[in-house]
Short mmCIF file of N, CA, C and O in Angstrom, two decimals:
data_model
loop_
_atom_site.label_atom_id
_atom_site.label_comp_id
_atom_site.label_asym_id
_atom_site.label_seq_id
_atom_site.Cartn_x
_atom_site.Cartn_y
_atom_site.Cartn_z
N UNK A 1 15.90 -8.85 -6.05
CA UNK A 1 16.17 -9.84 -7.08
C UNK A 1 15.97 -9.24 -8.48
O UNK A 1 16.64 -9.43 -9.49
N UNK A 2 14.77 -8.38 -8.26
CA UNK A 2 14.96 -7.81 -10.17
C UNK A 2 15.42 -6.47 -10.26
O UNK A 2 15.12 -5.95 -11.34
N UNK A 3 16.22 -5.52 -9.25
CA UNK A 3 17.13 -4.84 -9.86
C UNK A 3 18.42 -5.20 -10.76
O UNK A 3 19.36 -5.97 -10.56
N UNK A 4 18.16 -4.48 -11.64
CA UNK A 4 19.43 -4.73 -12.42
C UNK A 4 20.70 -3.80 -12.10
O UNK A 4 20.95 -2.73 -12.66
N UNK A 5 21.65 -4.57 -10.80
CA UNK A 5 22.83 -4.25 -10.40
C UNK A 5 23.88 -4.71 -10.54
O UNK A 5 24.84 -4.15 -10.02
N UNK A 6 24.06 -5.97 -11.33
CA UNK A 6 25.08 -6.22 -11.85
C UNK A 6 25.65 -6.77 -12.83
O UNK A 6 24.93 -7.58 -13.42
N UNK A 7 27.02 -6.58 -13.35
CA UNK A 7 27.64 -6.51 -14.39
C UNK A 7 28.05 -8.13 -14.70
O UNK A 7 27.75 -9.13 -14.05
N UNK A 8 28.85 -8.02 -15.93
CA UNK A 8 29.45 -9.68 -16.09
C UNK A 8 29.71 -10.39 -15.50
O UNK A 8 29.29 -11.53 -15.25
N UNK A 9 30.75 -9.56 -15.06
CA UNK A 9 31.91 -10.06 -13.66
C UNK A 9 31.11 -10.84 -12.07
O UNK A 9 31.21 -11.95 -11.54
N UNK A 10 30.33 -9.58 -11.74
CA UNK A 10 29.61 -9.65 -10.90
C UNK A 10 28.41 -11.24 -10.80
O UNK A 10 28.14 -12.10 -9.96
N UNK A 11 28.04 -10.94 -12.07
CA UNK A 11 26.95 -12.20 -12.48
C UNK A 11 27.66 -13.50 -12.20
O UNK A 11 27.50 -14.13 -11.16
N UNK A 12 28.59 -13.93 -13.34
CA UNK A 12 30.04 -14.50 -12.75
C UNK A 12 30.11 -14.90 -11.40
O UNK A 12 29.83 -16.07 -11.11
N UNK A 13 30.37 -14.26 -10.72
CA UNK A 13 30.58 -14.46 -8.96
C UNK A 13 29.41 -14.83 -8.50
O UNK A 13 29.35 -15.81 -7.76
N UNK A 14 28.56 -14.30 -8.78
CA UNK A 14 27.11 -14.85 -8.62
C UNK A 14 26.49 -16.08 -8.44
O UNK A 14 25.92 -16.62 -7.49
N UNK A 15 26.84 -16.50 -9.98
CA UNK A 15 26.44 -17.67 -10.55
C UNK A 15 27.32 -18.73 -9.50
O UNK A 15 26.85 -19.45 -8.63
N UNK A 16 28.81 -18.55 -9.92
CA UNK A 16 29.40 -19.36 -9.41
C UNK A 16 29.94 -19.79 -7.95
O UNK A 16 30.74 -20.60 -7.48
N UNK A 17 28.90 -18.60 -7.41
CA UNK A 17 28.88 -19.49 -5.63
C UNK A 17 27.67 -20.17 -5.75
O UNK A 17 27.68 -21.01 -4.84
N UNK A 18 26.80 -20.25 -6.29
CA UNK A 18 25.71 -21.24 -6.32
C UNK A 18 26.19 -22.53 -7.35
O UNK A 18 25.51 -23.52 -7.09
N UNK A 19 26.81 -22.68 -8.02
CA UNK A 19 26.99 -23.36 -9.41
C UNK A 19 28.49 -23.41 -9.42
O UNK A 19 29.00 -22.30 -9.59
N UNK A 20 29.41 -24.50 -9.27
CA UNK A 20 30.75 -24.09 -9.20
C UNK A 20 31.02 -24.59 -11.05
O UNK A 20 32.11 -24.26 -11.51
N UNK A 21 30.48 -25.00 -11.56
CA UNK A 21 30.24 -25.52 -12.89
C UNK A 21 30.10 -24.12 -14.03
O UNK A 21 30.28 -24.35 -15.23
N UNK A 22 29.82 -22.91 -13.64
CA UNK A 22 29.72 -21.88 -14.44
C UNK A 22 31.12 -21.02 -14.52
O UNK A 22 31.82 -20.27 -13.84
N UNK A 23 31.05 -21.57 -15.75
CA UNK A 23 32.73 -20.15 -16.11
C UNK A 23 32.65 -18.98 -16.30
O UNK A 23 31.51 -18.55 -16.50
N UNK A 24 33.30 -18.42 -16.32
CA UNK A 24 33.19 -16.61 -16.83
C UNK A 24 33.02 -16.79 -19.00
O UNK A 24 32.63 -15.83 -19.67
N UNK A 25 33.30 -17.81 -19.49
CA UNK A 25 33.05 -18.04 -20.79
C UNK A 25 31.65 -18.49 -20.90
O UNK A 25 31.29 -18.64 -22.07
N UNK A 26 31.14 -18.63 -20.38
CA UNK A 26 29.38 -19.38 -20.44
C UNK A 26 28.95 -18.08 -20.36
O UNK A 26 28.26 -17.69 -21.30
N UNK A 27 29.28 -17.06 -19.17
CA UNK A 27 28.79 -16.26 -19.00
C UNK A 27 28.76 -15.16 -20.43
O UNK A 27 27.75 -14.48 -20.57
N UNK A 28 29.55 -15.06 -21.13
CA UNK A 28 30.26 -13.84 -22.04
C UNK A 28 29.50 -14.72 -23.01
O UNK A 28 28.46 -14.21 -23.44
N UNK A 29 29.74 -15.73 -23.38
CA UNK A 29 28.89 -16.41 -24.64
C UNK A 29 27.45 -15.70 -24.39
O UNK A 29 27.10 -14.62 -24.87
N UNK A 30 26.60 -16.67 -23.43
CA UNK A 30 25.51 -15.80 -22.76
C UNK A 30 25.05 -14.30 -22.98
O UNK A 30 23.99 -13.72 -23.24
N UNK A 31 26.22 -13.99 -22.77
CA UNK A 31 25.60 -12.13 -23.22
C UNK A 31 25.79 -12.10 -24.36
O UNK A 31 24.88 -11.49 -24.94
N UNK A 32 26.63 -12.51 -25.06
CA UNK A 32 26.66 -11.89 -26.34
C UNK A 32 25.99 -12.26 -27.80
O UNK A 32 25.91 -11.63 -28.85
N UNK A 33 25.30 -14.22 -27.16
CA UNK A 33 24.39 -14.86 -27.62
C UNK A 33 23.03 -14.28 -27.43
O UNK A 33 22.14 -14.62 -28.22
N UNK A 34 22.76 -13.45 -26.47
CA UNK A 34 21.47 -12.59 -25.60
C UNK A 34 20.53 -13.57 -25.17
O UNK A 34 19.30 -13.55 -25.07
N UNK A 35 21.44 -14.46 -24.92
CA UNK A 35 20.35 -15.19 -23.94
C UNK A 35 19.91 -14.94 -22.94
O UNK A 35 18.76 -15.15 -22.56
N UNK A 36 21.16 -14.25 -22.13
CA UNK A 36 21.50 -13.81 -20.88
C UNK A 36 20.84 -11.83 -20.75
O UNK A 36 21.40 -10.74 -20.68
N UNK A 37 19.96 -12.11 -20.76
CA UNK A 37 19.42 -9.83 -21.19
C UNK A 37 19.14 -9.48 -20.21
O UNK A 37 18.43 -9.98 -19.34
N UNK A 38 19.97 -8.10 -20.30
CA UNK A 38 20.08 -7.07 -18.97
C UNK A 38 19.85 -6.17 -19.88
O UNK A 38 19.60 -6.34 -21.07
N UNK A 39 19.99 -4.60 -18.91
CA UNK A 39 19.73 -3.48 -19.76
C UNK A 39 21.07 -2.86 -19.88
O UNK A 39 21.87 -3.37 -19.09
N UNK A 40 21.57 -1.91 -20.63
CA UNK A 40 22.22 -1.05 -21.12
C UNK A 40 22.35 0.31 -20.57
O UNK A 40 21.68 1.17 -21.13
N UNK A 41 23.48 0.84 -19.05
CA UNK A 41 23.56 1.36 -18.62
C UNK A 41 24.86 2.28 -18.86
O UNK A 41 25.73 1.94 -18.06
N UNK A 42 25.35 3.55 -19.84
CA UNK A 42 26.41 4.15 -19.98
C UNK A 42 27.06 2.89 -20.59
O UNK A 42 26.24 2.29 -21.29
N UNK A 43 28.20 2.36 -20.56
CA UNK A 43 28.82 1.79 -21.31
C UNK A 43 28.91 0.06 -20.69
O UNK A 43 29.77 -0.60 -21.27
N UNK A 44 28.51 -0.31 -20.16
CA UNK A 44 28.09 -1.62 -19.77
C UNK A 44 26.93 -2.29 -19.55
O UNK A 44 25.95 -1.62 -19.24
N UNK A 45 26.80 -3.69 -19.64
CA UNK A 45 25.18 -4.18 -19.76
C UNK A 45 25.24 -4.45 -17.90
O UNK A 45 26.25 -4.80 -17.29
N UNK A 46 24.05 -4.21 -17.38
CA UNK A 46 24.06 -4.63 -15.77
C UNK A 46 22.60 -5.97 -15.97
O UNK A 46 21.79 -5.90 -16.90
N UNK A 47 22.58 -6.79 -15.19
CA UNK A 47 21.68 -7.92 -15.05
C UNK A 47 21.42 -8.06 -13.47
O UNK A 47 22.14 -7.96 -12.47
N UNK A 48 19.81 -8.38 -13.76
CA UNK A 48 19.13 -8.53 -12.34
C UNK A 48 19.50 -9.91 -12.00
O UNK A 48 19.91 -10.52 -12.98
N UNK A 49 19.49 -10.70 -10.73
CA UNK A 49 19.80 -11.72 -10.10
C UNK A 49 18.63 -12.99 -10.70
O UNK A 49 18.90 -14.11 -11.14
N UNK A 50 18.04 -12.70 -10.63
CA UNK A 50 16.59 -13.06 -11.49
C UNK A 50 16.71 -13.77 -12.73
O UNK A 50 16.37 -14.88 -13.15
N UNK A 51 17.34 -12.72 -13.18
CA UNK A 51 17.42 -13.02 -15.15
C UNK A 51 18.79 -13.46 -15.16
O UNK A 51 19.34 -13.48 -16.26
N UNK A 52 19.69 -13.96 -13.77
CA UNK A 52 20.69 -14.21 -13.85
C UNK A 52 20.43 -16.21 -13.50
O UNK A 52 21.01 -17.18 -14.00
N UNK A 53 19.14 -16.12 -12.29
CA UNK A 53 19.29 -17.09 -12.41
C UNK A 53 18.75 -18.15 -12.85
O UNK A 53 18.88 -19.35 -12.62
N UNK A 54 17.68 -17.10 -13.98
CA UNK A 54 16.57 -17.79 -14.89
C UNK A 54 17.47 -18.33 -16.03
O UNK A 54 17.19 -19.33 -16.68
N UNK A 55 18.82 -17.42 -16.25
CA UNK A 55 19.18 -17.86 -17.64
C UNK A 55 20.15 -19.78 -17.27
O UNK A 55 20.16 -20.71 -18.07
N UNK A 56 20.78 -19.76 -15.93
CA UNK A 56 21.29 -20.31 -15.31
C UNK A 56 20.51 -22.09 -15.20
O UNK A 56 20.91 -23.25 -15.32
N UNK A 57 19.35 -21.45 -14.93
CA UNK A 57 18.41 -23.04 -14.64
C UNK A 57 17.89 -22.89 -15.69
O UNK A 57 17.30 -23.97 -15.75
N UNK A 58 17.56 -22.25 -16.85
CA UNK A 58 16.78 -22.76 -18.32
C UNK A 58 15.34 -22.50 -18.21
O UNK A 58 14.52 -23.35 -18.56
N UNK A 59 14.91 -21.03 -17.61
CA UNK A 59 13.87 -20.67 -17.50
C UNK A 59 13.54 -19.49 -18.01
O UNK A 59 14.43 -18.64 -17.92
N UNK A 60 12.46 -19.15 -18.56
CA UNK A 60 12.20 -17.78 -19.09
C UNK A 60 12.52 -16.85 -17.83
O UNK A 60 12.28 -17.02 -16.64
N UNK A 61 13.26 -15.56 -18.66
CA UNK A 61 13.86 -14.23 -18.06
C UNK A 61 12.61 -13.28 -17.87
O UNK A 61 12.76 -12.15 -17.41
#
């Protein structure tokens, strides 16, 4: 749960088999608002499942 293995997209798919209510725009707002914080791997941000689904239910990451 707290490796950070995945990307937007991924989070995305994530989210939204638990949550059919989450768009890929919540998600991108989210990152780029930094609500949503992962780390910075080569040229993309990756996010743990954790901090994916803390940002998701409104809980500290």
């Amino acid at each position: 749960m707290d490796v950070n293995d995945l990307d937007e997209r991924q989070v995305f798919a994530y989210l939204s088999a638990i949550n059919a209510h989450i768009t890929r725009r919540m998600v991108r707002v989210s990152v780029l608002r930094k609500d949503l914080r992962g780390v910075r791997h080569g040229n993309k941000n990756l996010f743990s499942r954790r901090s994916a689904l803390a940002w998701m239910t409104g809980g500290a990451a």
